[in-house]
PDB file of C-alpha atoms in Angstrom:
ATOM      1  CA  UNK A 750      47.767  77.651  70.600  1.00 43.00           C
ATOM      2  CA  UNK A 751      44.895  75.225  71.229  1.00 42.00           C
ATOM      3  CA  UNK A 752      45.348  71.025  70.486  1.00 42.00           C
ATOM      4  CA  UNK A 753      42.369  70.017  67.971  1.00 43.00           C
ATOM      5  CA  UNK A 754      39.520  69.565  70.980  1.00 42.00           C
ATOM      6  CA  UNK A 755      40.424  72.727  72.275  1.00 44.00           C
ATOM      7  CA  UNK A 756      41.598  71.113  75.846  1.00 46.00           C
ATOM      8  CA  UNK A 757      44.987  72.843  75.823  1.00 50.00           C
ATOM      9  CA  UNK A 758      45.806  76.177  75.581  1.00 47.00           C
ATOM     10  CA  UNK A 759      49.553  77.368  75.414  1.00 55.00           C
ATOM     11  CA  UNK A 760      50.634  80.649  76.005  1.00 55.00           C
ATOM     12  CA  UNK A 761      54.061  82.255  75.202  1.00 62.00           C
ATOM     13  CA  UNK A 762      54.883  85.603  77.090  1.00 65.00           C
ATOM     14  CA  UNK A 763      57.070  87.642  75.254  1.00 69.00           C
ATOM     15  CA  UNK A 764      58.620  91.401  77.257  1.00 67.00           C
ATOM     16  CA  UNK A 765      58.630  94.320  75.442  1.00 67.00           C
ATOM     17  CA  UNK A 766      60.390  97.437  76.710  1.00 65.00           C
ATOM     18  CA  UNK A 767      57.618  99.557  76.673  1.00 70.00           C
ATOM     19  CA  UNK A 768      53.361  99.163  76.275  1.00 76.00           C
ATOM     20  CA  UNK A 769      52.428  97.281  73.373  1.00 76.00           C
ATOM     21  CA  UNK A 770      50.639  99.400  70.644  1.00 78.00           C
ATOM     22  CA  UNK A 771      49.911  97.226  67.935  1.00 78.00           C
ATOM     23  CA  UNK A 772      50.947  93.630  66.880  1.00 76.00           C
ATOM     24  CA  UNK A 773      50.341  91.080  63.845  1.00 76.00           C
ATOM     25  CA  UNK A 774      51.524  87.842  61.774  1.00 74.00           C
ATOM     26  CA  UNK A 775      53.387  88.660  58.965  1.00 77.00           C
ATOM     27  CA  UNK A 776      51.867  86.775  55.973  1.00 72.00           C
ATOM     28  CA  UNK A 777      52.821  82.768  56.167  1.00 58.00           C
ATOM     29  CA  UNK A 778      50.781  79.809  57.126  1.00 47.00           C
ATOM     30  CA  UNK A 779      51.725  77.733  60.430  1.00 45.00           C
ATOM     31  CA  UNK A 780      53.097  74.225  59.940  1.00 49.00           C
ATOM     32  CA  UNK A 781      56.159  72.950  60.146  1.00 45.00           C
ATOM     33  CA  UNK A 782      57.020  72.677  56.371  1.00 53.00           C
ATOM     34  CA  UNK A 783      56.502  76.706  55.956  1.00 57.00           C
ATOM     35  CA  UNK A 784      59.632  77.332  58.553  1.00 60.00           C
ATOM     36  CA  UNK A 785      59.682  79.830  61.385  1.00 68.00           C
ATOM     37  CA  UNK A 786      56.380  82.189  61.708  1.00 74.00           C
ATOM     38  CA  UNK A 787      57.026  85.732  61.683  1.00 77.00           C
ATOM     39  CA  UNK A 788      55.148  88.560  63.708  1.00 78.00           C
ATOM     40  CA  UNK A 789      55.805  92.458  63.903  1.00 82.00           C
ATOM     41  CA  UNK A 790      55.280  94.503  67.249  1.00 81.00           C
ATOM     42  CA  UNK A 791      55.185  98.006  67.829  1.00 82.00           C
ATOM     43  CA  UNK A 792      55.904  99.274  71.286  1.00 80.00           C
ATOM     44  CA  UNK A 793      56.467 102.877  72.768  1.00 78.00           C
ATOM     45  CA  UNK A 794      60.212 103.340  74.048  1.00 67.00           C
ATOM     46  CA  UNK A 795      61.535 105.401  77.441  1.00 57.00           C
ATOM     47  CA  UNK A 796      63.573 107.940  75.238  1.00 60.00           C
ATOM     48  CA  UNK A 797      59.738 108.916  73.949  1.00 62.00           C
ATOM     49  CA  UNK A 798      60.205 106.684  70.854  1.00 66.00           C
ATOM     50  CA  UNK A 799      58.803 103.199  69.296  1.00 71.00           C
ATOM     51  CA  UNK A 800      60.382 100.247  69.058  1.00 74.00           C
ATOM     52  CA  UNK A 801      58.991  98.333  66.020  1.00 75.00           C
ATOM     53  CA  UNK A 802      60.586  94.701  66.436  1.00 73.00           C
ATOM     54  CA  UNK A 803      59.990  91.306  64.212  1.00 76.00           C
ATOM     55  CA  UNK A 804      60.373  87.914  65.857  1.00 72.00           C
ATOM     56  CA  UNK A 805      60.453  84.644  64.461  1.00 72.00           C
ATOM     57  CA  UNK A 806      58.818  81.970  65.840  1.00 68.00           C
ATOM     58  CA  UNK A 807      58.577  78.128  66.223  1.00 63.00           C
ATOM     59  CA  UNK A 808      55.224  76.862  66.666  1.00 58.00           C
ATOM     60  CA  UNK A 809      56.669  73.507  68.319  1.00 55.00           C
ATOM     61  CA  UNK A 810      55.135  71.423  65.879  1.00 53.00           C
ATOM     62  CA  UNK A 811      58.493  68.977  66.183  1.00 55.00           C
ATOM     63  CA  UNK A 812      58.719  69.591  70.029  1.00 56.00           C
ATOM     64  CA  UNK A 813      57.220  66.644  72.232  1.00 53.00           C
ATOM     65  CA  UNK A 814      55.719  68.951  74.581  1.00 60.00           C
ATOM     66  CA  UNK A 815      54.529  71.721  71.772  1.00 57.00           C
ATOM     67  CA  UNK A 816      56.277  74.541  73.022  1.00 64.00           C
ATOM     68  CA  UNK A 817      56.165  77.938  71.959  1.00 66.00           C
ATOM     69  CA  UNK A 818      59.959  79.169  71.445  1.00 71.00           C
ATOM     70  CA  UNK A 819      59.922  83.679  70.128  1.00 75.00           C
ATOM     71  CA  UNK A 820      63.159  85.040  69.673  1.00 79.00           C
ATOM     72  CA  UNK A 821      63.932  88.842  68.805  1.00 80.00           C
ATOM     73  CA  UNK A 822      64.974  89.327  64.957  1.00 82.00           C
ATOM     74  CA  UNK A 823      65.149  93.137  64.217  1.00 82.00           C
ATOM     75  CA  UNK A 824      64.427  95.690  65.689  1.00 82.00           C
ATOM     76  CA  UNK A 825      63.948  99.529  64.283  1.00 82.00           C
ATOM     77  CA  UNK A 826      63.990 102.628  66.715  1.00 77.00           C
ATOM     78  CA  UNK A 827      61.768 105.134  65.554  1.00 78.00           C
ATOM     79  CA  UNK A 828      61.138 108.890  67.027  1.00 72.00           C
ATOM     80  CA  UNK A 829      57.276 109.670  68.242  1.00 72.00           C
ATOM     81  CA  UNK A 830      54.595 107.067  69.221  1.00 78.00           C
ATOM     82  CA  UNK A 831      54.035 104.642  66.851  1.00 82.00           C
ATOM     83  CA  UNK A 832      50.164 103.938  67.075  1.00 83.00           C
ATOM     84  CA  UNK A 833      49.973 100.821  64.585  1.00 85.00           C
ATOM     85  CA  UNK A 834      52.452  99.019  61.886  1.00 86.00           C
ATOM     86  CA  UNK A 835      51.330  96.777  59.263  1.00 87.00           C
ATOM     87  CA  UNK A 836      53.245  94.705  56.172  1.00 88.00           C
ATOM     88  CA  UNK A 837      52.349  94.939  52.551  1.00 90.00           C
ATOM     89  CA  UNK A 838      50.800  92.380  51.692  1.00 88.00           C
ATOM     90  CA  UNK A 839      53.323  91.819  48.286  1.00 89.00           C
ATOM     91  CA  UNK A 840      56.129  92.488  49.983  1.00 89.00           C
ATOM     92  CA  UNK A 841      56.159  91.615  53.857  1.00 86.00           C
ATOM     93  CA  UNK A 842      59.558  93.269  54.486  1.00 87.00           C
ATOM     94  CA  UNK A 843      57.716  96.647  53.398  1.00 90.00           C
ATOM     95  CA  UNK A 844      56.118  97.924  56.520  1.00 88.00           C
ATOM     96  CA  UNK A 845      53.769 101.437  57.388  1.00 89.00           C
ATOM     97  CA  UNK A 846      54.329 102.509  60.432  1.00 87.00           C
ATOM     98  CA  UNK A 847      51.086 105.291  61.638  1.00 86.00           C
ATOM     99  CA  UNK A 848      52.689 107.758  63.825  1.00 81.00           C
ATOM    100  CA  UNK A 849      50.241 110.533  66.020  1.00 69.00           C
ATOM    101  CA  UNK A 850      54.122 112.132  66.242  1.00 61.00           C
ATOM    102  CA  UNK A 851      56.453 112.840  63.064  1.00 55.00           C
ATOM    103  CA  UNK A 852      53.856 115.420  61.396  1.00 52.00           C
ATOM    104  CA  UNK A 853      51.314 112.758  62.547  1.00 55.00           C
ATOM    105  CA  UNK A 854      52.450 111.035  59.492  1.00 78.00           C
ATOM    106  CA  UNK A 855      53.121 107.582  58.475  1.00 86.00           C
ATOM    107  CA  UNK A 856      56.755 106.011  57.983  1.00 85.00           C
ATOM    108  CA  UNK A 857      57.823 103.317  55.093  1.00 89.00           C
ATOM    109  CA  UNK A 858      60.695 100.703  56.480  1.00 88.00           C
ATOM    110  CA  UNK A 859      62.244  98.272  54.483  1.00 89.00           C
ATOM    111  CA  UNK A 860      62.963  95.309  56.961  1.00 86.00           C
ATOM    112  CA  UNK A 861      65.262  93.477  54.367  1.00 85.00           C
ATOM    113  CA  UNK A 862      67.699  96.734  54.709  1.00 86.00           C
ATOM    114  CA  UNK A 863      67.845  96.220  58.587  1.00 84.00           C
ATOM    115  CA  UNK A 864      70.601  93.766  59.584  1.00 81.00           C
ATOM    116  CA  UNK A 865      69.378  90.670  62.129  1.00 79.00           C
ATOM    117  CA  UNK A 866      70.320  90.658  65.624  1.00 73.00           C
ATOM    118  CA  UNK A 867      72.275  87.524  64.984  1.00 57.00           C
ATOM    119  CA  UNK A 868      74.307  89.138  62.444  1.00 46.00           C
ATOM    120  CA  UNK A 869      76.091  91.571  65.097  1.00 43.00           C
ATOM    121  CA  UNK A 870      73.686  94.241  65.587  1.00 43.00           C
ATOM    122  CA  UNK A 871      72.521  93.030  68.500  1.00 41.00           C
ATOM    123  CA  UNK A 872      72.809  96.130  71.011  1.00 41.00           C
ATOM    124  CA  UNK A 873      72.507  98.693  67.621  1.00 42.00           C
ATOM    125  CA  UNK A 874      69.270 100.610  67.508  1.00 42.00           C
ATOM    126  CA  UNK A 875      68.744 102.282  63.992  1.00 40.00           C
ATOM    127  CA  UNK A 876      67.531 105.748  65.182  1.00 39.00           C
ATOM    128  CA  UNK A 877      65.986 107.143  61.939  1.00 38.00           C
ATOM    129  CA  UNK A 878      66.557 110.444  61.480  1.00 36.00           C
ATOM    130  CA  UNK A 879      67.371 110.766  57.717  1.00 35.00           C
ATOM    131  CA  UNK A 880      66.227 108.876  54.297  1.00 37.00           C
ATOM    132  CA  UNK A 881      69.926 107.767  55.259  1.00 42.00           C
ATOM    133  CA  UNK A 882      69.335 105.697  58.241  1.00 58.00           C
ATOM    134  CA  UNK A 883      69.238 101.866  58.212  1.00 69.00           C
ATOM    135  CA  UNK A 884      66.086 100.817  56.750  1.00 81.00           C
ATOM    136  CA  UNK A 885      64.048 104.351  56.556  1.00 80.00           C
ATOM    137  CA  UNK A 886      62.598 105.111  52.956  1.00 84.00           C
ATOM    138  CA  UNK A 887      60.502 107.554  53.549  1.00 78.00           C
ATOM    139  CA  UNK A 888      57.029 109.099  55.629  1.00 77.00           C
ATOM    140  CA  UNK A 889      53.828 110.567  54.326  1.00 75.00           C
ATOM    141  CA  UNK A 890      53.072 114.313  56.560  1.00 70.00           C
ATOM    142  CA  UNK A 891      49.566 114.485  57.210  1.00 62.00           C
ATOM    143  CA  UNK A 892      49.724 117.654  59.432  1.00 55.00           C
ATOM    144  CA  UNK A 893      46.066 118.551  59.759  1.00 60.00           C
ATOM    145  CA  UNK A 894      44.482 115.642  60.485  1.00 64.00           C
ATOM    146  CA  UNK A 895      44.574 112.599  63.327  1.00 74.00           C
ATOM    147  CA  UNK A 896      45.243 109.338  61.919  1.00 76.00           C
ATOM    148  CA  UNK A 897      43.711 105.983  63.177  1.00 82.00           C
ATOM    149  CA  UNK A 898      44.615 103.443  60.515  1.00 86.00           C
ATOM    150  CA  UNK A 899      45.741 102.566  57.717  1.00 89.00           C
ATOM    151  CA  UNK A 900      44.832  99.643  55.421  1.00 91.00           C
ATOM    152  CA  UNK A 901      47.483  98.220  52.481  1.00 92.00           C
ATOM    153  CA  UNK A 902      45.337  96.865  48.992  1.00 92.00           C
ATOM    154  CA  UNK A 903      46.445  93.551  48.728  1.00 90.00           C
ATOM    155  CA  UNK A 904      45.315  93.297  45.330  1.00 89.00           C
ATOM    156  CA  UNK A 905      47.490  96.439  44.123  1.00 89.00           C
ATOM    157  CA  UNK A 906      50.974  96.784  45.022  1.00 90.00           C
ATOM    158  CA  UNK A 907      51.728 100.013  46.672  1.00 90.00           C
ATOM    159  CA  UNK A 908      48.159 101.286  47.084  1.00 90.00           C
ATOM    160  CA  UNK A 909      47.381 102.535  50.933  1.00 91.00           C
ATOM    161  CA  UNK A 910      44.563 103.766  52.780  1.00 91.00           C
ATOM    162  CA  UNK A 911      44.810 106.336  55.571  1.00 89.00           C
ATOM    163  CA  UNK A 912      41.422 107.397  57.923  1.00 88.00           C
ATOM    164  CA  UNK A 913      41.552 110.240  60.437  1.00 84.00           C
ATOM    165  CA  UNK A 914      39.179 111.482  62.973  1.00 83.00           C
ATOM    166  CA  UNK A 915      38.141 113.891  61.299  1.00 85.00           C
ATOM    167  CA  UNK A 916      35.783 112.123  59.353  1.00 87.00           C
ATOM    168  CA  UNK A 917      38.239 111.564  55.549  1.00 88.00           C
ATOM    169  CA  UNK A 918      39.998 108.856  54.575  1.00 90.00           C
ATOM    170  CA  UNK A 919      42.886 108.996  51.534  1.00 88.00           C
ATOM    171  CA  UNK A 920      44.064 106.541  49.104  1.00 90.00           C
ATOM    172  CA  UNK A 921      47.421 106.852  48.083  1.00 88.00           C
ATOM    173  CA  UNK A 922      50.248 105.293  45.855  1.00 89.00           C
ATOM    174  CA  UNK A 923      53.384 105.205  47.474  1.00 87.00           C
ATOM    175  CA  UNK A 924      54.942 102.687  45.123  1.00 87.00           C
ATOM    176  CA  UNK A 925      57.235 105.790  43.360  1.00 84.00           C
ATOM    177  CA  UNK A 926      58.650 106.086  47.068  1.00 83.00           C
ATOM    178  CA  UNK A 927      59.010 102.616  47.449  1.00 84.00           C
ATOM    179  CA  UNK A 928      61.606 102.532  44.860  1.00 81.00           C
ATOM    180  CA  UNK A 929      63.485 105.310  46.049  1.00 77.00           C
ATOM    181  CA  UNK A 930      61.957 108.212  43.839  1.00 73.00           C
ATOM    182  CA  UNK A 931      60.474 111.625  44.113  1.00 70.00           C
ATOM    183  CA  UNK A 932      57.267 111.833  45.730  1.00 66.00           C
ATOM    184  CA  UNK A 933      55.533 114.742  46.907  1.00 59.00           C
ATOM    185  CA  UNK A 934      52.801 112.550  48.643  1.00 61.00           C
ATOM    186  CA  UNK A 935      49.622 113.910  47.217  1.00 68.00           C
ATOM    187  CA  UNK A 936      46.842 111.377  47.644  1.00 78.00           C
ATOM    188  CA  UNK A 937      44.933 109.339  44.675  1.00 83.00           C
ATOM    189  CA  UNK A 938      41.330 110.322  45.993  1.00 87.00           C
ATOM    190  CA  UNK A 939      40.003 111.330  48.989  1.00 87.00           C
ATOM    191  CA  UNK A 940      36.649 109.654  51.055  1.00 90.00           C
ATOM    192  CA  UNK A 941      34.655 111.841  53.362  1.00 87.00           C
ATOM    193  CA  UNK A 942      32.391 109.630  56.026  1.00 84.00           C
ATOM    194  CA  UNK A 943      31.242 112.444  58.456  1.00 84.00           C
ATOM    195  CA  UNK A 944      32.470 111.290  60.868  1.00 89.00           C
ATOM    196  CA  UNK A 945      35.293 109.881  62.857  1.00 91.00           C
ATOM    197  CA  UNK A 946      36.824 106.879  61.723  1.00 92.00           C
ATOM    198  CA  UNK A 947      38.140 104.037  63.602  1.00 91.00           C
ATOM    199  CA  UNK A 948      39.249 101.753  61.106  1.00 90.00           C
ATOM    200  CA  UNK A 949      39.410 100.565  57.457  1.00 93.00           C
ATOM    201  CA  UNK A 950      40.317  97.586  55.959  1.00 94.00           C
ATOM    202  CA  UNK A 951      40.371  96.595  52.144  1.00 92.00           C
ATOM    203  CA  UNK A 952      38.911  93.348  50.294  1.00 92.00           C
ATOM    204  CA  UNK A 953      40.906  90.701  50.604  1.00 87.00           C
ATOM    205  CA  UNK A 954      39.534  89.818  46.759  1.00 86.00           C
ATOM    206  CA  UNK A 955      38.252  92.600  45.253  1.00 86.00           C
ATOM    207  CA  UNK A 956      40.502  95.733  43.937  1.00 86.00           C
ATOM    208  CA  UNK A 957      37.793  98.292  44.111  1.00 90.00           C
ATOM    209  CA  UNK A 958      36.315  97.101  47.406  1.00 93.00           C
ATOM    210  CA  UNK A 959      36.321  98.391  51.143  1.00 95.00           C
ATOM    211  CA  UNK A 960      34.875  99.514  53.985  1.00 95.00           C
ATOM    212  CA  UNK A 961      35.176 101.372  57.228  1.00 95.00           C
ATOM    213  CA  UNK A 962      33.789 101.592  60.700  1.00 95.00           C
ATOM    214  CA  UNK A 963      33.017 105.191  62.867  1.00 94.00           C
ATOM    215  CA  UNK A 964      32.245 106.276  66.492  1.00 93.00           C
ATOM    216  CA  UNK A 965      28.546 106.812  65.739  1.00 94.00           C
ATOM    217  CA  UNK A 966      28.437 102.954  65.427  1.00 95.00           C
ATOM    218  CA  UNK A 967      28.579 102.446  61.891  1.00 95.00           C
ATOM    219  CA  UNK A 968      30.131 100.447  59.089  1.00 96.00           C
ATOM    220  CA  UNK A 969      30.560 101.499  55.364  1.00 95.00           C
ATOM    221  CA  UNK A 970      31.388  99.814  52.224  1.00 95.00           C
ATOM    222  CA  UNK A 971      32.863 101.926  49.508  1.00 95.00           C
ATOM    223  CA  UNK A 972      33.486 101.588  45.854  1.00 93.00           C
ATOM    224  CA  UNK A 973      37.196 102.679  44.765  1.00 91.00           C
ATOM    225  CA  UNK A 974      35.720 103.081  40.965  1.00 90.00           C
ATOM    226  CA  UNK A 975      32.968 105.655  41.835  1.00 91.00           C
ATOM    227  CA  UNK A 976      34.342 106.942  44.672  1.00 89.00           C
ATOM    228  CA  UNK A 977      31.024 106.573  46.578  1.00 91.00           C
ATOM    229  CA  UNK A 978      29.417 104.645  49.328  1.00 93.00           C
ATOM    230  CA  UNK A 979      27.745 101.723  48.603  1.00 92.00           C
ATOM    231  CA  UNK A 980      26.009 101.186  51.501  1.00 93.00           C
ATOM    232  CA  UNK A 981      25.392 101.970  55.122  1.00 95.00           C
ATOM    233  CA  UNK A 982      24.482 100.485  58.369  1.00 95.00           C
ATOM    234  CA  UNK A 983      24.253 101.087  62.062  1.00 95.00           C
ATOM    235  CA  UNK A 984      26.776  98.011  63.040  1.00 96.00           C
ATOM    236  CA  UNK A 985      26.710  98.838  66.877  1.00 96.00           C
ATOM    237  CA  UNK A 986      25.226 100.928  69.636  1.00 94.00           C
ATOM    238  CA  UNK A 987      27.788 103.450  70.614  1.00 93.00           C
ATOM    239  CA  UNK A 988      31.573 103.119  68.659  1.00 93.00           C
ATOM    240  CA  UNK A 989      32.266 100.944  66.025  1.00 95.00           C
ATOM    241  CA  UNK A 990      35.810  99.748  67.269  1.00 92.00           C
ATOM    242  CA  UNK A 991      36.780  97.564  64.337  1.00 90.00           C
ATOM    243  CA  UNK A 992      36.339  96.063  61.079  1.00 93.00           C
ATOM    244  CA  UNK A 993      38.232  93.460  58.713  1.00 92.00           C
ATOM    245  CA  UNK A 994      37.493  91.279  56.227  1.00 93.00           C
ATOM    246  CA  UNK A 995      37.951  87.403  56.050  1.00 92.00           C
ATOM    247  CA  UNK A 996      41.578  87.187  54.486  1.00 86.00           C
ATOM    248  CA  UNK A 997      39.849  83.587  52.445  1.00 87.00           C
ATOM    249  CA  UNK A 998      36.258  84.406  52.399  1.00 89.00           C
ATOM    250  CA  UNK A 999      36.411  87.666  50.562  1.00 88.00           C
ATOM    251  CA  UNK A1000      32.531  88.679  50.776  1.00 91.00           C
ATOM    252  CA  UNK A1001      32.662  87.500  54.738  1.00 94.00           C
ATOM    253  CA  UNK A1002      33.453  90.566  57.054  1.00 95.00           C
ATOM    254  CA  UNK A1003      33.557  91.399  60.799  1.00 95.00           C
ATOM    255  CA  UNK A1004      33.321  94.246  63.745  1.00 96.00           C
ATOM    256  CA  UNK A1005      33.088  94.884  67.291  1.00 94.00           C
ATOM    257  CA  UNK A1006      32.058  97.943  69.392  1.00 94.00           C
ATOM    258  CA  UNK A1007      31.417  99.640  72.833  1.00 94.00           C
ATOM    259  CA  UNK A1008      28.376  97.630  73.327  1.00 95.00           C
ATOM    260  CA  UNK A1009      30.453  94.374  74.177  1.00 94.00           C
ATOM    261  CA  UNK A1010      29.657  93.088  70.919  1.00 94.00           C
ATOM    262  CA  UNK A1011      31.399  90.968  67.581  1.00 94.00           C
ATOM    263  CA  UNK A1012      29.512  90.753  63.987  1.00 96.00           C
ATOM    264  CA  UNK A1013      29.908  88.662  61.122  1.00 95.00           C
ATOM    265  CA  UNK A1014      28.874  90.306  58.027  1.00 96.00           C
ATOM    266  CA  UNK A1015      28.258  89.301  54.468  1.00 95.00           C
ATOM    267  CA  UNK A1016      28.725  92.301  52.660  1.00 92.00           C
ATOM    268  CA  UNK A1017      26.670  90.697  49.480  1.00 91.00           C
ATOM    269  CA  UNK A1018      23.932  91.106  51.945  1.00 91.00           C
ATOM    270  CA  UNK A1019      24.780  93.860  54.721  1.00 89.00           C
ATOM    271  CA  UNK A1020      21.530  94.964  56.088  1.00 90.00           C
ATOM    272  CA  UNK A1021      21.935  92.413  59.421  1.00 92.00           C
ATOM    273  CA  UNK A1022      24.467  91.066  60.661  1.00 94.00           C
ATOM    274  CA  UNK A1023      24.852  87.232  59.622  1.00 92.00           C
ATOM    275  CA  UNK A1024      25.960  85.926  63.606  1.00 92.00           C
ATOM    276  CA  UNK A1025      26.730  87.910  66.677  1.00 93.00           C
ATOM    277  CA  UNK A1026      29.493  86.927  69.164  1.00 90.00           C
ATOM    278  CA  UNK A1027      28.381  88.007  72.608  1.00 89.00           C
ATOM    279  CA  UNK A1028      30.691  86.749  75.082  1.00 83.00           C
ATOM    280  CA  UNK A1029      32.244  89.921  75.924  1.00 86.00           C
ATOM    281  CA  UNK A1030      31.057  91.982  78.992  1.00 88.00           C
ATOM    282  CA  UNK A1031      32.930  95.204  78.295  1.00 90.00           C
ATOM    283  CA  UNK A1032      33.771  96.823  75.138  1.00 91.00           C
ATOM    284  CA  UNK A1033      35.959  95.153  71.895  1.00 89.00           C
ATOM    285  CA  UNK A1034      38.596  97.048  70.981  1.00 84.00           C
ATOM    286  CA  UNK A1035      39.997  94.938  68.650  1.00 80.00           C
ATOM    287  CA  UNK A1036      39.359  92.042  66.041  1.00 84.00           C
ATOM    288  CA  UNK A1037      41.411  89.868  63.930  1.00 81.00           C
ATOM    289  CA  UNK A1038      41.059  86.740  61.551  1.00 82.00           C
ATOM    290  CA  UNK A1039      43.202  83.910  61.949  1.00 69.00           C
ATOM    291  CA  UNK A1040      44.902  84.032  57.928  1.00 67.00           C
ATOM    292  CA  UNK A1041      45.342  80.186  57.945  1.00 61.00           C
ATOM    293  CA  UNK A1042      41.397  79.054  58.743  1.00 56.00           C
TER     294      UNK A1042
END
């Protein structure tokens, strides 16, 4: 956390019991008045499992010297490698969690249905097994193909979007599973880039709009209505890591690649990239938008 002129930085370490795999805010604004800050982790276990844990945390906003206090909330065992877990936007206790394990599927928790650490469970792990276990609701199989993300529409309640190296990507509802009914998980409609993808992410205002990034260094921006492309563009030299969009400027988008690089996009105007970040020197595997600024 930096002070206003950016001359302190604070840093809170926090030990997982395993390597880190993916990690990000659940939806809320810092400040004080908003309570304690939430953020999700998944983490690969010793058994040859994933943790997927939620913490709570106070910014230190009341605290003289601004400290940074995280303490464990839930935690959720769940067999095979969790590669990435992400809230619903509508519903932050709904989480997907994208496993390369499990049928290389992804899993649906309901946090809400998984008791707190300070309510007794402390040294329980929920090993899911069964639509029975604490929290479980359900997983998606996608047997033939390598996932490598997944992207909830925050403008439609229990629409998600898978990609896969092999060049698709699937929309699907899953809100009939959400609420504990049949679902034989066939998708909505299905996007074919060419080739392989390395992440998606939906408009943050738009219900029809999204885009995706790919190893040969490009980003797309697709139309849910026609099903097409709208257009194309060669973001990077080498991968295309990354994309999202702005979670408050809805046309403003960004990337990073292999070549060390970060782009800002307007995707009213996508042919060149509106400012380039270069203060890497190796390549960006990751991006992310602060949701509060």
């Amino acid at each position: 956390r930096c002070s206003a002129l950016y001359d302190q930085i604070t840093v809170h370490k926090i030990q997982c019991s395993g390597n880190v795999t993916s990690s990000k805010w659940l939806p809320g604004r810092p400040g004080k008045e908003q309570g304690p800050q939430r953020f999700i982790v998944s983490a690969t276990d010793s058994r040859d499992g994933s943790d997927i844990l939620t913490y709570t945390v106070s910014m230190g906003y009341d605290d003289p010297e601004g400290e940074i206090q995280a303490e464990l909330e839930k935690l959720v065992y769940c067999d095979g490698e969790v590669e990435e877990v992400t809230c619903m936007p509508q519903n932050p206790d709904i989480i997907a969690a994208r496993c390369q394990e499990c049928d290389r599927g992804v899993r649906f928790y309901d946090l809400s249905e998984v008791k707190s650490l300070s309510s007794g469970s402390k040294n329980k792990r929920s090993r899911v097994r069964t639509s029975e276990e604490e929290g479980y609701i359900g997983s998606y199989c996608l047997k033939n193909f390598s996932s490598t993300s997944v992207s909830w529409n925050p403008n439609r309640e229990g629409q998600l979007l898978t990609s896969c190296k092999e060049g698709e990507m699937y929309l699907w509802d899953v809100t009939t599973l959400l609420k504990g009914g049949e679902d034989n998980g066939r998708y909505l409609t299905r996007f074919s880039v060419g080739n392989p993808i390395t992440g998606v992410d939906w408009s943050k205002g738009n219900d029809f709009l999204f885009g995706s990034t790919a190893e040969n260094g490009s980003l797309c921006l697709w139309d849910k209505r026609t099903e097409k492309k709208v257009t194309e563009v060669i973001a990077h030299q080498g991968r295309a890591t990354g994309f999202q969009f702005n979670p408050l400027e809805t046309n403003i988008a960004a990337t990073c690649g292999s070549d060390a690089l970060v782009k800002i996009w307007d995707t009213r105007m996508p042919k060149e990239a509106k400012s380039v970040l270069k203060w890497h020197n190796s390549e960006v595997s990751q991006i992310a938008w602060a949701s509060f600024n």
